[in-house]
GROMACS .gro file of C-alpha atoms in nm:
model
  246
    1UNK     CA    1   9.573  12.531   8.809
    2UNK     CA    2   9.728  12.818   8.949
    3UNK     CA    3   9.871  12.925   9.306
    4UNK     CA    4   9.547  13.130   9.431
    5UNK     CA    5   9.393  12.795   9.397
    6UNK     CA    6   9.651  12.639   9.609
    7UNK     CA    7   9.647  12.873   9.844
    8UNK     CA    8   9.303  12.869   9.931
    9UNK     CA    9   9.301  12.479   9.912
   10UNK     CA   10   9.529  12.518  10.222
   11UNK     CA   11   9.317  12.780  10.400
   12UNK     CA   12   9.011  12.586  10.312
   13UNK     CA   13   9.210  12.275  10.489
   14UNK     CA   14   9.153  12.065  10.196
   15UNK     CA   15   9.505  11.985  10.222
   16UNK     CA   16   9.520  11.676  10.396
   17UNK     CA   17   9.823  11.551  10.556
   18UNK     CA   18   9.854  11.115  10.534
   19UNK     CA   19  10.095  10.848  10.691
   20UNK     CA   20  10.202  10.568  10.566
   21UNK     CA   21  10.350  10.334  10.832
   22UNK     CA   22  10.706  10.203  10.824
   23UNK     CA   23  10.744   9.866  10.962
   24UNK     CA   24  11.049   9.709  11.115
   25UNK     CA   25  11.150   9.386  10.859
   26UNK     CA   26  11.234   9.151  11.122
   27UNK     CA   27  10.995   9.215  11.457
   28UNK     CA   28  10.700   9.358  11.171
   29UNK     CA   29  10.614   9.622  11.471
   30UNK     CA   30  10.584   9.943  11.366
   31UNK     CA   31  10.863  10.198  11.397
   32UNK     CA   32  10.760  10.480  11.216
   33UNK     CA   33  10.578  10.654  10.931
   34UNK     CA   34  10.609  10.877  10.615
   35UNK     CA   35  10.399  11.216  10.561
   36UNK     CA   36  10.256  11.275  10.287
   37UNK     CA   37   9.992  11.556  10.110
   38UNK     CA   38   9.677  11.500   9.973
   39UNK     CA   39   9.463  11.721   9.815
   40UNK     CA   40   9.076  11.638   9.878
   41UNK     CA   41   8.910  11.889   9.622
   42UNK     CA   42   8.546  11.844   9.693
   43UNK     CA   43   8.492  11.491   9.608
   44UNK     CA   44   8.794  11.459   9.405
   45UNK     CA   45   9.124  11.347   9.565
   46UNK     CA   46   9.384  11.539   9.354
   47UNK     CA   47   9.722  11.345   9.350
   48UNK     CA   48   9.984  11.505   9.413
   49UNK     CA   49  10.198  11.459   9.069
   50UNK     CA   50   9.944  11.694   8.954
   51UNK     CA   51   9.999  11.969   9.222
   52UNK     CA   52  10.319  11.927   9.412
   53UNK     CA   53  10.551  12.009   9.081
   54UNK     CA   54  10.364  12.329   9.017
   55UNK     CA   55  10.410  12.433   9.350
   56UNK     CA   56  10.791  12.344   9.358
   57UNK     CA   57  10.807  12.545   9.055
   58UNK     CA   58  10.659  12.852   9.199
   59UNK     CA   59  10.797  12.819   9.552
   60UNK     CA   60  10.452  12.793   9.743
   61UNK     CA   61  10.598  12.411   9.843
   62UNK     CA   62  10.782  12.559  10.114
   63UNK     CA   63  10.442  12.687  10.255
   64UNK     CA   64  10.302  12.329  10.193
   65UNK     CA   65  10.572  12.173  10.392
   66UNK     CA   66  10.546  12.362  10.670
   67UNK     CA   67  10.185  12.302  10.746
   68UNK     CA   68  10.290  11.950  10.695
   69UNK     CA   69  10.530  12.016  10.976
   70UNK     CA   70  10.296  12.195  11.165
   71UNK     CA   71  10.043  11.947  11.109
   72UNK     CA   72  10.269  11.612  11.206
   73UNK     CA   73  10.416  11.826  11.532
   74UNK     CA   74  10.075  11.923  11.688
   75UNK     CA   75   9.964  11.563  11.645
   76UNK     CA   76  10.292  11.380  11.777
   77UNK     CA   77  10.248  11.670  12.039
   78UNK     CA   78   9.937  11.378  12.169
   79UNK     CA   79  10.104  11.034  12.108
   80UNK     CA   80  10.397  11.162  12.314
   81UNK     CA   81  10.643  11.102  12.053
   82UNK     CA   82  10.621  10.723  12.019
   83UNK     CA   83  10.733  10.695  11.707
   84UNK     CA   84  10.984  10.897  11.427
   85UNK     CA   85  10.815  11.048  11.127
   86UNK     CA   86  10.925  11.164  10.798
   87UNK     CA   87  10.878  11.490  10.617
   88UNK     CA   88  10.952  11.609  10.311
   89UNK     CA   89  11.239  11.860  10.276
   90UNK     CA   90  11.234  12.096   9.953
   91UNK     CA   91  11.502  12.255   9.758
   92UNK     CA   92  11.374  12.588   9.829
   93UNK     CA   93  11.433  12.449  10.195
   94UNK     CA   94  11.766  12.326  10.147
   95UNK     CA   95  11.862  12.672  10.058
   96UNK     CA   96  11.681  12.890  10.272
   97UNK     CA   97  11.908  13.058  10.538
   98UNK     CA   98  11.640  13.107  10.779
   99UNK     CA   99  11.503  12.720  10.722
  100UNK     CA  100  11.693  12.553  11.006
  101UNK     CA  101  11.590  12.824  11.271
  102UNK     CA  102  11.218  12.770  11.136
  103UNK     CA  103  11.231  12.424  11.176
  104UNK     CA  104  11.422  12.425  11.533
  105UNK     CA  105  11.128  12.711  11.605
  106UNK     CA  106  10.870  12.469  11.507
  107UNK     CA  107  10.934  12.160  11.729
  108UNK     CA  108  11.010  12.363  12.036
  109UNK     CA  109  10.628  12.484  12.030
  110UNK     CA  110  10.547  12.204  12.021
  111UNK     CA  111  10.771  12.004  12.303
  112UNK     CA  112  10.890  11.801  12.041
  113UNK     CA  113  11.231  11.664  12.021
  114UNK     CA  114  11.418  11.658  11.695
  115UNK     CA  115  11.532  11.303  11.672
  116UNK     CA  116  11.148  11.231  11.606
  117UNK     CA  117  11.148  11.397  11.289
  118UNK     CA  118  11.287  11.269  10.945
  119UNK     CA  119  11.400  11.548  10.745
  120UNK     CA  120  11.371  11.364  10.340
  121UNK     CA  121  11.642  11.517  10.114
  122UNK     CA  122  11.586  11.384   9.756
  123UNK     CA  123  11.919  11.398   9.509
  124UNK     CA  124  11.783  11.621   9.296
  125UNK     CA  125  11.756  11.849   9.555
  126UNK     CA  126  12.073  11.823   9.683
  127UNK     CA  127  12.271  11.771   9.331
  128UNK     CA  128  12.160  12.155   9.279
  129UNK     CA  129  12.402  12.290   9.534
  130UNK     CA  130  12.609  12.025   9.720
  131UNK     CA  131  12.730  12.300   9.957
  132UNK     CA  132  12.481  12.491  10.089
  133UNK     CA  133  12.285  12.137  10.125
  134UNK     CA  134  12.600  12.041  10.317
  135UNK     CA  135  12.589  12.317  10.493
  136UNK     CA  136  12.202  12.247  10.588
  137UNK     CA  137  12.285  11.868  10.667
  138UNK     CA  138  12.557  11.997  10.951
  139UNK     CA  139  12.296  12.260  11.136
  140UNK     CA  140  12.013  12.036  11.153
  141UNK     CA  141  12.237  11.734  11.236
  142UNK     CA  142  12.371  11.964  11.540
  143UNK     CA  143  12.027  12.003  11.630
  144UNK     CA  144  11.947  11.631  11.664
  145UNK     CA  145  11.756  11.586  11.361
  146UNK     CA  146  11.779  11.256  11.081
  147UNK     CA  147  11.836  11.317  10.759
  148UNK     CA  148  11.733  11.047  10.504
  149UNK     CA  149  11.784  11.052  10.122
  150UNK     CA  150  11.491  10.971   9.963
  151UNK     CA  151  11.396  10.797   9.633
  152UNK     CA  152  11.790  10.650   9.622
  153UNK     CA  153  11.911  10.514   9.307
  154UNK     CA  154  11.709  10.718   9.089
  155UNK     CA  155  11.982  11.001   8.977
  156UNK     CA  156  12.313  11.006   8.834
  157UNK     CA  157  12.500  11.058   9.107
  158UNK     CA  158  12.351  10.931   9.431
  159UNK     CA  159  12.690  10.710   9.552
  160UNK     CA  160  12.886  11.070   9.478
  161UNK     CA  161  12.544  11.194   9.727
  162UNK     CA  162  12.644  10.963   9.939
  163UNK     CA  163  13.004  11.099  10.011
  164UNK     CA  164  12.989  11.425  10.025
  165UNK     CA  165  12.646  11.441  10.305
  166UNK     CA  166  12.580  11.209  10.588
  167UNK     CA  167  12.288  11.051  10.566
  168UNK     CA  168  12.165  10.841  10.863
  169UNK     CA  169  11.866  10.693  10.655
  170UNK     CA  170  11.807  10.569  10.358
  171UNK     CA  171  11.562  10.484  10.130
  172UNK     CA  172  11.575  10.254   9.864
  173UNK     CA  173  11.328  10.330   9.582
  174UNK     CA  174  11.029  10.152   9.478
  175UNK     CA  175  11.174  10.058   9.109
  176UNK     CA  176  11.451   9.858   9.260
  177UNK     CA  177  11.193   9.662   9.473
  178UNK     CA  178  10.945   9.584   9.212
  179UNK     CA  179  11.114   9.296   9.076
  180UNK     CA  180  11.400   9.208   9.281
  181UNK     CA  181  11.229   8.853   9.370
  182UNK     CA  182  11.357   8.758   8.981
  183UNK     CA  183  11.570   8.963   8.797
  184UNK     CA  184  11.905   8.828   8.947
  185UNK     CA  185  12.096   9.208   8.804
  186UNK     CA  186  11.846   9.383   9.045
  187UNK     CA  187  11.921   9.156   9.326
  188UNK     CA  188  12.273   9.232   9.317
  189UNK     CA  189  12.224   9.594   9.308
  190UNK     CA  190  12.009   9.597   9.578
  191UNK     CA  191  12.212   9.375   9.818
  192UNK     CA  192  12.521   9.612   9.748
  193UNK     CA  193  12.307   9.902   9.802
  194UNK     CA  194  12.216   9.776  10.170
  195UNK     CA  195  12.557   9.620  10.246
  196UNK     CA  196  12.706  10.002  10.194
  197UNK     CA  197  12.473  10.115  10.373
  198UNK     CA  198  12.518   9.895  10.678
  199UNK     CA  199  12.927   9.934  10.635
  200UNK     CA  200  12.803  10.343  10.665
  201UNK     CA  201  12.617  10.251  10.984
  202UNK     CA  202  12.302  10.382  10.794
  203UNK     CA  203  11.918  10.218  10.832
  204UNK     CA  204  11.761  10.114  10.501
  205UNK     CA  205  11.396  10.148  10.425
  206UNK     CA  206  11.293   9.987  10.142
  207UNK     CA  207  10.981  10.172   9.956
  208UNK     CA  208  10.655  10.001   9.759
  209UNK     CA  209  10.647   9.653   9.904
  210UNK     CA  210  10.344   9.515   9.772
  211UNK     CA  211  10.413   9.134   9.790
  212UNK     CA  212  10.498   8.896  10.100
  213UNK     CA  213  10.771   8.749   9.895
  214UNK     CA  214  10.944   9.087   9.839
  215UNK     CA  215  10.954   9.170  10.230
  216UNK     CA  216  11.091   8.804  10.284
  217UNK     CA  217  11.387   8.856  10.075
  218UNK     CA  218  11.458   9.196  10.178
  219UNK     CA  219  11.437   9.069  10.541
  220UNK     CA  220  11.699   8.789  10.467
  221UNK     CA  221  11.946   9.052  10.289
  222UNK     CA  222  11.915   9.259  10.612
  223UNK     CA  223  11.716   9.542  10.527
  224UNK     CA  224  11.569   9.710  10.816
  225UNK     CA  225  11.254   9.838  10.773
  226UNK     CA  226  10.994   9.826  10.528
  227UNK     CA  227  10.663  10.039  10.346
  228UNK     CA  228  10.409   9.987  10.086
  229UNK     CA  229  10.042   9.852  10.027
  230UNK     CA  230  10.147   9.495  10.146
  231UNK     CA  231  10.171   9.651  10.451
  232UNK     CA  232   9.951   9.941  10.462
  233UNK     CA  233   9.790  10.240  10.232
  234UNK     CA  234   9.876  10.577  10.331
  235UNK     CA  235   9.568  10.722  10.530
  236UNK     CA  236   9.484  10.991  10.682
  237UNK     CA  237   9.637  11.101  11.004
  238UNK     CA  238   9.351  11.037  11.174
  239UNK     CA  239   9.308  10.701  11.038
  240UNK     CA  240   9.651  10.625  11.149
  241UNK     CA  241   9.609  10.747  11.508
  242UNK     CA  242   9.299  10.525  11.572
  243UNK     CA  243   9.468  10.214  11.411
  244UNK     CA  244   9.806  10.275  11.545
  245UNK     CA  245   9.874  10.422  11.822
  246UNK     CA  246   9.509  10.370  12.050
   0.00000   0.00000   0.00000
């Protein structure tokens, strides 16, 4: 693999942007979604653990994340913004002086108002330099966008995260989920994580649901919203605009 090959995977559109929809624990209505990239290489659907880190590493992710942007906007430019959606926010982002004015560029093309997009911070991009992504967090904030740490719990340091940048959303990783129905350890973590979280006046999605008894006991420990395969695949945007929002 190598980035001409990206590159003209993204001219050729075989970059496909995909939801997944984000569903509210208690009312089970749907109150948002997550984007995310696929790569549909002829008849091969590339995931993206086997492109996304190569193109972190060489920078070109910033170019993916904008036509995710770009994609998501001219799309919620239709549904009349009925509902918030996530995208993915990059290191090379984080610390791009110019970044905040792109983004603030991009949704007033496209009549869309900030507090309808979800910019996702991971730790490890943050970690790198805690004050420029400070800095970052208090621009777009000003502009009206969320912020939500994604993947949380899966670094060394995501309660010192925590402090230092104000998150209004966040997300509770899939490997605390998987078996918090019976290992009593994992329950306790989990209800500490979303009792914080409440005491920060901060909504908590919980990530890779895949049984009915795992959304039951994360609804009765107050988390607020949910996502995974017991609820729905990601699909493409299409998909999701037929099914959804009709």
């Amino acid at each position: 693999m190598n980035q001409k090959e990206i590159e003209q995977a993204l001219e050729n559109k075989e970059i496909k942007v995909y939801l997944q929809p984000q569903f509210d624990l208690n009312s089970e209505k749907l109150v948002g979604a997550e984007s995310l990239v696929r790569w549909q290489r002829g008849a091969i659907m590339v995931p993206p653990s086997s492109f996304i880190p190569f193109c972190e590493q060489t920078g070109f992710i910033t170019q993916i994340d904008q036509y995710v942007l770009e994609t998501v906007c001219q799309h919620m430019q239709k549904w009349k913004q009925k509902i918030p959606v996530a995208v993915n926010e990059s290191r090379r982002h984080l610390y791009n002086p110019h970044h905040v004015e792109e983004l603030e560029q991009t949704i007033r093309k496209y009549g869309i108002e900030a507090k309808y997009i979800e910019l996702e911070m991971t730790e490890t991009a943050i970690v790198h330099d805690i004050e420029a992504a400070k800095e970052a967090e208090r621009k777009v904030h000003a502009l009206g966008f969320k912020v939500a740490m994604d993947d949380f719990g899966t670094g060394y340091s995501s309660f010192s995260m925590l402090r230092q940048i104000e998150i209004d959303i966040l997300k509770i990783d899939k490997s605390f989920v998987d078996e918090v129905t019976q290992d009593k350890r994992g329950k306790i973590i989990i209800e500490t994580i979303i009792s914080m979280a409440k005491k920060l006046k901060m909504t908590t999605i919980a990530e890779g649901i895949e049984t009915k008894e795992q959304a039951e006991y994360l609804k009765t420990i107050g988390c607020d919203i949910a996502q995974g395969y017991y609820y729905a695949l990601p699909m493409a945007i299409e998909e999701f605009e037929r099914r959804y929002l009709a």
